[in-house]
Structures are given as structure tokens and as C-alpha cells.
Coordinates of C-alpha atoms in Angstrom, one line a residue:
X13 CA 19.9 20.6 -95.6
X14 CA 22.1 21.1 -98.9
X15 CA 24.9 21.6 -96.1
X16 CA 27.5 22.4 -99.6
X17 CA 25.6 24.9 -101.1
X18 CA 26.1 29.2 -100.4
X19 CA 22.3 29.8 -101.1
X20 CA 19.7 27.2 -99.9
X21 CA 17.4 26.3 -102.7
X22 CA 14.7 27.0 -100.5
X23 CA 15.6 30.5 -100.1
X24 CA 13.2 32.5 -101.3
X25 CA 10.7 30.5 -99.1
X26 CA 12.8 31.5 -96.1
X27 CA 13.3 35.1 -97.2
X28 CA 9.1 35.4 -96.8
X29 CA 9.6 34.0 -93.6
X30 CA 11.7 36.2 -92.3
X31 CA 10.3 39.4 -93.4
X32 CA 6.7 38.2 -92.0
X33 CA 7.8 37.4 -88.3
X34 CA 10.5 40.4 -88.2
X35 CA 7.7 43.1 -89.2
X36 CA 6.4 42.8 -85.8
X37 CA 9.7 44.4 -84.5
X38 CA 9.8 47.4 -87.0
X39 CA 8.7 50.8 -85.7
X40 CA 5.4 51.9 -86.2
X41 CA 4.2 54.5 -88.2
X42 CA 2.9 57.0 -85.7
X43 CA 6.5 57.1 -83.7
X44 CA 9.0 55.9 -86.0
X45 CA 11.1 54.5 -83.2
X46 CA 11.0 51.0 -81.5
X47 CA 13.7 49.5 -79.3
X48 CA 14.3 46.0 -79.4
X49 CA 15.6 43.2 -76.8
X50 CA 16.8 39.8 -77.0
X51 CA 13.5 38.6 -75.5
X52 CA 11.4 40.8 -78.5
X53 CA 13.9 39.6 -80.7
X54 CA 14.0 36.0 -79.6
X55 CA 10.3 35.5 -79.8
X56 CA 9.7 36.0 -83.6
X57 CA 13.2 34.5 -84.6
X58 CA 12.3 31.2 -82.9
X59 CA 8.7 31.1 -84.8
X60 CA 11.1 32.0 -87.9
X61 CA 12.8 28.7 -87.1
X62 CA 10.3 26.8 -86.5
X63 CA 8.8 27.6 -89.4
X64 CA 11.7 27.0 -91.3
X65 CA 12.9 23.5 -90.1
X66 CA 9.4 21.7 -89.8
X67 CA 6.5 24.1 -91.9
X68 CA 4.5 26.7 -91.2
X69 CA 1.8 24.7 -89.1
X70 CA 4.7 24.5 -86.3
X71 CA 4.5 28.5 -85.7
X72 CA 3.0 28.6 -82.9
X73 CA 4.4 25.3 -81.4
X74 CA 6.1 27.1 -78.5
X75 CA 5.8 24.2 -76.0
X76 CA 8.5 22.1 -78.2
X77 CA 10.5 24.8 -78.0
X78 CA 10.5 24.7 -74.4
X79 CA 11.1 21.4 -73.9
X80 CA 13.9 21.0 -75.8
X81 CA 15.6 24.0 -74.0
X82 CA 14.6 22.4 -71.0
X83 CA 15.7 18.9 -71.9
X84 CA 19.2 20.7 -72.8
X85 CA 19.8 22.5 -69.6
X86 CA 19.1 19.0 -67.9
X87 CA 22.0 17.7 -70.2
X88 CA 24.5 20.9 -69.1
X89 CA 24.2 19.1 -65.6
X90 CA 24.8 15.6 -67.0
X91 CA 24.9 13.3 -64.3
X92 CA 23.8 15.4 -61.7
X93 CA 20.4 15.8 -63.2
X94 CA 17.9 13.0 -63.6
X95 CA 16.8 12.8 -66.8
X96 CA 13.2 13.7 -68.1
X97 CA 11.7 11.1 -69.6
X98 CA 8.7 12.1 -69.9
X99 CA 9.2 15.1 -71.8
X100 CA 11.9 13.7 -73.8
X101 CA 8.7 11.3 -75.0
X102 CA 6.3 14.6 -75.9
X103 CA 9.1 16.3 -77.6
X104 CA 9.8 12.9 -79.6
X105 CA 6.4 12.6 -80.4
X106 CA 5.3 15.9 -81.7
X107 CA 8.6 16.0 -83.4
X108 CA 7.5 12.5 -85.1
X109 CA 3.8 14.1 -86.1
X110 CA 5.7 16.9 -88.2
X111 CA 7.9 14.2 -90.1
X112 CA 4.7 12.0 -91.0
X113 CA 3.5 14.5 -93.4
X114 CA 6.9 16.9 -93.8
X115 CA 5.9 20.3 -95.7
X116 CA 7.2 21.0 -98.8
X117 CA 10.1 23.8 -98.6
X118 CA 10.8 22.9 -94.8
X119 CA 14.0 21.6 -93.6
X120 CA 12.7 18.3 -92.3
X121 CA 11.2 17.5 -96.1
X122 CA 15.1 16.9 -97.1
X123 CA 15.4 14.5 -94.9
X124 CA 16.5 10.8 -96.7
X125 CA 13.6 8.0 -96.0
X126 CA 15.9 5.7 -94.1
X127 CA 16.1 4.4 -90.0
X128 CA 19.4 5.3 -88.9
X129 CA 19.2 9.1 -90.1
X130 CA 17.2 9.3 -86.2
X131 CA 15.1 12.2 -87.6
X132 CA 14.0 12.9 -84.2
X133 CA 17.2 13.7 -83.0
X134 CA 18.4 15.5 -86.4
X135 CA 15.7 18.0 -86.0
X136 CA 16.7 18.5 -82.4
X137 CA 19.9 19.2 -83.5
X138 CA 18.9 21.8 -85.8
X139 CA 16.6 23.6 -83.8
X140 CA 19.1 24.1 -80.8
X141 CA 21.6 25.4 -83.8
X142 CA 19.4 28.3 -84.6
X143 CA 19.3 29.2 -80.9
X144 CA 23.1 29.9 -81.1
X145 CA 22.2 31.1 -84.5
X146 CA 19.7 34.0 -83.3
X147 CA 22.2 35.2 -80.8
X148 CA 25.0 35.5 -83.5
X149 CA 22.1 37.2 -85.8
X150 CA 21.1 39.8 -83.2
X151 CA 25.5 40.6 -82.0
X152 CA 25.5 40.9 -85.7
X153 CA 22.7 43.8 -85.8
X154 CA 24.5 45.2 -82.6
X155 CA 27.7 45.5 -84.5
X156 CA 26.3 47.6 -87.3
X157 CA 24.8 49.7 -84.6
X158 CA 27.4 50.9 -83.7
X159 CA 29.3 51.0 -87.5
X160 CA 27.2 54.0 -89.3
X161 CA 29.5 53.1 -92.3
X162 CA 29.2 49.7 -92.2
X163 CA 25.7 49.9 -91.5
X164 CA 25.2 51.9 -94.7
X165 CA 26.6 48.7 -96.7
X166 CA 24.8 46.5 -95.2
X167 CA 21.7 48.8 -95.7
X168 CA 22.5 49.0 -99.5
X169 CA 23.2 45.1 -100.0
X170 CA 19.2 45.0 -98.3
X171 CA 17.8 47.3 -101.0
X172 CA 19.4 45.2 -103.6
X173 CA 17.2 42.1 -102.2
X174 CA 19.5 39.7 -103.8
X175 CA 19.1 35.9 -102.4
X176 CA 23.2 35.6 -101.8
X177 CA 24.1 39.0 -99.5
X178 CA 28.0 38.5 -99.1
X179 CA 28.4 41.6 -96.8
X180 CA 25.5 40.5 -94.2
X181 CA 26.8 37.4 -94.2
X182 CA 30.7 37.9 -93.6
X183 CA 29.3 40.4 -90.6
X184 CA 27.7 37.0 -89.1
X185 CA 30.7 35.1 -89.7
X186 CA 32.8 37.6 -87.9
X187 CA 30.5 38.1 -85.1
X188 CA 30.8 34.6 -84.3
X189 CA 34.5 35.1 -84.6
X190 CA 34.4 38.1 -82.2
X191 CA 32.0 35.8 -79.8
X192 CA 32.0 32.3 -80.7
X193 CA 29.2 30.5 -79.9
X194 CA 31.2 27.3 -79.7
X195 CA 34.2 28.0 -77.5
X196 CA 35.2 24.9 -77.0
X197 CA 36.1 22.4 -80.3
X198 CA 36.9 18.7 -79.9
X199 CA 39.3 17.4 -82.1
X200 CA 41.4 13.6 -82.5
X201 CA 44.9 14.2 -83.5
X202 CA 45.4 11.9 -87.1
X203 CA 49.2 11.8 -86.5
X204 CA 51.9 12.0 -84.0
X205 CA 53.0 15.5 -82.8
X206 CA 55.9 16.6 -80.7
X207 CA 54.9 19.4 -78.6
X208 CA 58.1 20.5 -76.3
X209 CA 59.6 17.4 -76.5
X210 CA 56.7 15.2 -75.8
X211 CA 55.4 13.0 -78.1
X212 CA 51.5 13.2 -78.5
X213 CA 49.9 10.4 -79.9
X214 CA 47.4 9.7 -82.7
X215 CA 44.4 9.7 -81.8
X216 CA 44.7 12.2 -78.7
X217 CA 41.8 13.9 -77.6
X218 CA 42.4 17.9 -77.5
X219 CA 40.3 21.0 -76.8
X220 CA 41.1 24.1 -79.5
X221 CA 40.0 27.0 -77.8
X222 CA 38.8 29.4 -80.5
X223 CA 38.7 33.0 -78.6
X224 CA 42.4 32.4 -77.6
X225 CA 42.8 32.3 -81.4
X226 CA 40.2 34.6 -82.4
X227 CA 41.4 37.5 -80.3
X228 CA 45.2 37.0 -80.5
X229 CA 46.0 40.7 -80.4
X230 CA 49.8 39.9 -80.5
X231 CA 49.0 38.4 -84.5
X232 CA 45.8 39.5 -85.5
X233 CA 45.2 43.3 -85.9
X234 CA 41.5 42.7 -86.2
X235 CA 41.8 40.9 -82.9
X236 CA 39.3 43.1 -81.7
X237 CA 37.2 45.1 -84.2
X238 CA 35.2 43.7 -86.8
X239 CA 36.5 42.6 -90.4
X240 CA 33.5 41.7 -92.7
X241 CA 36.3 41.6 -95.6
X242 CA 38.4 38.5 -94.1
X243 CA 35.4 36.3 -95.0
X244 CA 34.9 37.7 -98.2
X245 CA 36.7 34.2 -100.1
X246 CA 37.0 32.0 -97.3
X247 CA 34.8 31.2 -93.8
X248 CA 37.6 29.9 -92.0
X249 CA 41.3 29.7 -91.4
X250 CA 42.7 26.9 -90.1
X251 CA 46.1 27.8 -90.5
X252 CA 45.5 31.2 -88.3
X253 CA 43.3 29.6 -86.2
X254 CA 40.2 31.3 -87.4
X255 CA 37.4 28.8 -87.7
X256 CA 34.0 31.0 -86.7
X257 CA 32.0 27.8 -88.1
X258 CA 34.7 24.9 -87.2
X259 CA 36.8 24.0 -90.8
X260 CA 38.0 20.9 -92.4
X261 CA 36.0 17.5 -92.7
X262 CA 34.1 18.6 -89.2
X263 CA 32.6 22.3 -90.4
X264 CA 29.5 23.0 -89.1
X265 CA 26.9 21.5 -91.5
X266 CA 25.2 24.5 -91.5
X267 CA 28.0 27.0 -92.3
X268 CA 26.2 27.6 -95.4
X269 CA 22.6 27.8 -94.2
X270 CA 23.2 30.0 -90.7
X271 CA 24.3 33.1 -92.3
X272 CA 21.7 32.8 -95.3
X273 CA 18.9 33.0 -92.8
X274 CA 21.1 35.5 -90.6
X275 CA 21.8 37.7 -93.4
X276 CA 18.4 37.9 -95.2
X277 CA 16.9 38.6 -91.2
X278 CA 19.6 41.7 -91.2
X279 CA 18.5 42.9 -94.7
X280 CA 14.5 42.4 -93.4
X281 CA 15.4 45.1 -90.6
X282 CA 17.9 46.8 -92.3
X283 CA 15.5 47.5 -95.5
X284 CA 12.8 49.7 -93.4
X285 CA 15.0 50.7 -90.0
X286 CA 18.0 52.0 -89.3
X287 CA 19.5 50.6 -86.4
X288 CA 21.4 52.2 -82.9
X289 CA 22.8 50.4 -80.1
X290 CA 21.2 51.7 -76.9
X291 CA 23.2 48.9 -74.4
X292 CA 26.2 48.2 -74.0
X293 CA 28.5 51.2 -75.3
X294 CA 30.3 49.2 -77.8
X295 CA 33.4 51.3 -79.4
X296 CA 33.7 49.7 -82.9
X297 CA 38.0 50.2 -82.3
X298 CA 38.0 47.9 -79.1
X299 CA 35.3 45.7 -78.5
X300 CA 34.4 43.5 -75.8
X301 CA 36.3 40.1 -75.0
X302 CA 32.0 38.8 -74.3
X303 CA 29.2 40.2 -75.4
X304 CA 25.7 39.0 -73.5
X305 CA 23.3 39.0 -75.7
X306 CA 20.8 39.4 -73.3
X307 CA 22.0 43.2 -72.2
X308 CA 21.9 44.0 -75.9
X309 CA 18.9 46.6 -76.4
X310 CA 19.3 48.2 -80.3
X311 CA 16.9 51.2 -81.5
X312 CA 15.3 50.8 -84.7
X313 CA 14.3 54.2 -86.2
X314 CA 11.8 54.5 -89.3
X315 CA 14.5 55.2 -92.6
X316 CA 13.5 58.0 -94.8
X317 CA 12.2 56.4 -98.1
X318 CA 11.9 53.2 -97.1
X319 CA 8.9 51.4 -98.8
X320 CA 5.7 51.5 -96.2

């Protein structure tokens, strides 16, 4: 996945991608407006995806895509859900045909030749990644929706079509941060800790909860607007308790490759469109503890000059 390197070597491979499957959400000619929903959002992003991680032959392979959501919702309920086997078996299997003959430039071509890797279950990891990924990607476009200034930055970071986009991407980090996607991080203590006169031992399992970090408004004056610059060096920080992606040995593995693919979708819209939040009201000063992704609806509005 070349997990330790800023811009994928396969990026410009992605970048087509992306613009291909995103034209279908820009306006068209004749109104110059469209207005866009998770569910219109969600459908081209996932073909991006899958497109991405196992070749362009696996575009249209929505029925893996619905099993595995359907497998994971099983999992949610973990012992009070019987396990489909079944499925687990087709999703397995198709999964297995796309790693007999792996396209070039797809995720699932870097993958080493050797047993224990599980490749079946590596891929499923990344696909269910980008689903968390597209709902960071379209909070993102949300946010400069409602940031005309910010939006303008963004817009001229598009037009310069570099592969590395530094402002797109420190928007997705810090939308996670606003809304992680990953509440919940599971950590081992390494060394003893005494916490109000208890000893905790090494090797303690504990729960970080990142909002309660995130949004401490008693620390952090960006608690609750967005900060593109805090990402500008760094993507987290452990020390404040700002890990969007995880930090340490643990990050994410694809902390690198997430916001490439989120930042060159932004600068795909961003380069024809200008964009408006329609739902919710979001004021940029004070926004929301939780943002649904699914009552997001941005309008996308033709931009004077932008290339047909």
C-alpha cells in the first residue's frame, strides 16, 4: 500500500479515477446546478474504490460491496447474530478471482506473494476503510461549503492539479478530527502508571476516547471550528491528544493514502463546481459535536471559467 509514503506512486492512476466516476455528480451544462447526497455521492465513490484496490474490471462489482457491508453489520451484533457462511464463502471467492490475475496500478497488485498476508482478509480490510473514508471525504466537502474563504483555497490548490494537495488534505485530516470515524482506540499500556493513587499495570487494556480530546474546548481553541493549518507538519498529536488517524507504532496504515484519494476527489469537484451546503446549517465558528453524513445535501453550482 506504500503505507510510509505522502503520495502513492500510483497516483496519477487514481487521480483518472477519480475524475471519471465524480463527473457524473457535476452540474450539467444546461442548469449549472446539481445537489448532491450521500447516497449520489456514495455510489460513484465506492466504484472509485473498487476500482482502486482490485482494477478496473471490479467497477461494477456492487454485489461484493454488499456483502461485505452485510457481513460487517452481522459482526456489530457479534454473538447475537449467526454468522453467514455462505456469503462469507462468495465474498472470499470473488475476492480470490481478482488476486489470481491482480491489475497493474491496483492496490491488491502490491500485495507480497506469501500465505500468512490472508489477502482475502487484507482487501476486506481496505475496502471497509474507504467506507469510513468516503464519509470523511464528503464532511470534508461540507466543511468548505460553508467556508467561502477556505473554499477558495482549496479551489486554487485544484487548478494547480499538483499530485501532493497539502490544503485538501489537512481539511480531511481535520474533519476526521472534528468527527472521528474511529471513536473508540484500543491501546496496551507498555509501563506502569499511577493514576490517583492506583497503580495500573503494564499491559492494561484502555479505551482513548478521541472526541473527548478532539473537542476539549477548555484547551483547544479550535475545539470546534476547523484548522486545516494544525496539520500542515504533523497528522497527529499525541501529546494533545490529537490523533485524527491513530499515531505512534499503531497509525492507520493508510494515513498517507486516505487523504491522497480524499484530496484529489475534493480538487475533482472543486476544479469545475463550486460548492454550498444546503443541509444541515453548519456555522463555521461552532460546529456540531456529530455530523450525519447521511443529512448532508451540498449544492454544486457550475464555476465561471472552469474548463468544459
Amino acid at each position: 500500500m506504500a503505507t510510509n509514503e505522502r503520495v502513492h506512486p500510483f497516483v496519477e492512476h487514481f487521480d483518472r479515477i477519480v475524475r471519471e466516476e465524480l463527473q457524473a455528480l457535476l452540474p450539467l451544462a444546461d442548469t449549472g446546478v446539481r445537489y448532491v447526497s450521500w447516497d449520489e455521492f456514495s455510489q460513484p465513490w465506492f466504484r472509485i474504490v473498487r476500482r482502486i484496490v482490485l482494477g478496473d474490471s471490479a467497477r461494477e462489482d456492487e454485489q461484493l460491496t454488499n456483502d461485505l457491508d452485510d457481513l460487517r453489520r452481522r459482526a456489530n451484533w457479534a454473538f447475537a447474530a449467526f454468522a453467514n457462511n455462505g456469503k462469507l464463502k462468495r465474498y472470499q471467492k470473488r475476492v480470490a478471482e481478482y488476486l489470481r490475475q491482480p491489475e497493474p496500478d491496483s492496490l491488491i497488485s502490491r500485495l507480497p506473494n506469501r500465505a500468512e498476508v490472508e489477502p482475502e482478509s487484507q482487501v476486506a480490510q481496505w475496502l471497509f476503510a474507504f467506507d469510513a473514508a468516503g464519509i470523511a471525504t464528503f464532511r470534508a466537502l461540507a466543511l468548505l461549503g460553508c467556508q467561502p474563504d477556505e473554499q477558495a483555497r482549496a479551489v486554487e490548490e485544484a487548478d494547480a492539479a499538483a499530485a501532493d494537495r497539502p490544503f485538501a488534505r489537512a481539511v480531511l485530516i481535520d474533519a476526521v478530527r472534528l468527527w472521528p470515524t474511529t471513536p473508540a482506540i484500543l491501546r496496551e499500556l507498555t509501563e506502569d502508571h499511577i493514576i490517583g493513587g492506583q497503580t495500573i499495570r503494564k499491559g492494561t487494556g484502555i479505551i482513548i476516547f478521541a472526541p473527548f480530546f478532539h473537542r476539549n474546548d477548555e484547551r483547544l481553541d479550535i475545539a470546534n471550528r476547523m484548522s486545516p493549518t494544525t496539520w500542515f507538519d504533523t497528522e497527529s498529536k499525541p501529546s494533545e491528544g490529537l490523533v485524527p488517524f491513530s499515531g505512534g507504532a499503531a497509525i492507520c496504515p493508510a494515513h498517507n493514502l486516505v487523504p491522497t484519494v480524499a484530496s484529489l476527489a475534493m480538487g475533482a469537484i472543486l476544479s469545475k463546481a463550486t460548492i454550498s451546503v444546503v443541509e444541515p446549517s453548519l456555522d463555521p465558528e461552532q460546529l456540531p459535536g456529530s455530523l450525519d453524513h447521511f443529512e448532508i445535501e451540498i449544492r454544486l453550482s457550475n464555476r465561471q471559467g472552469a474548463a468544459a
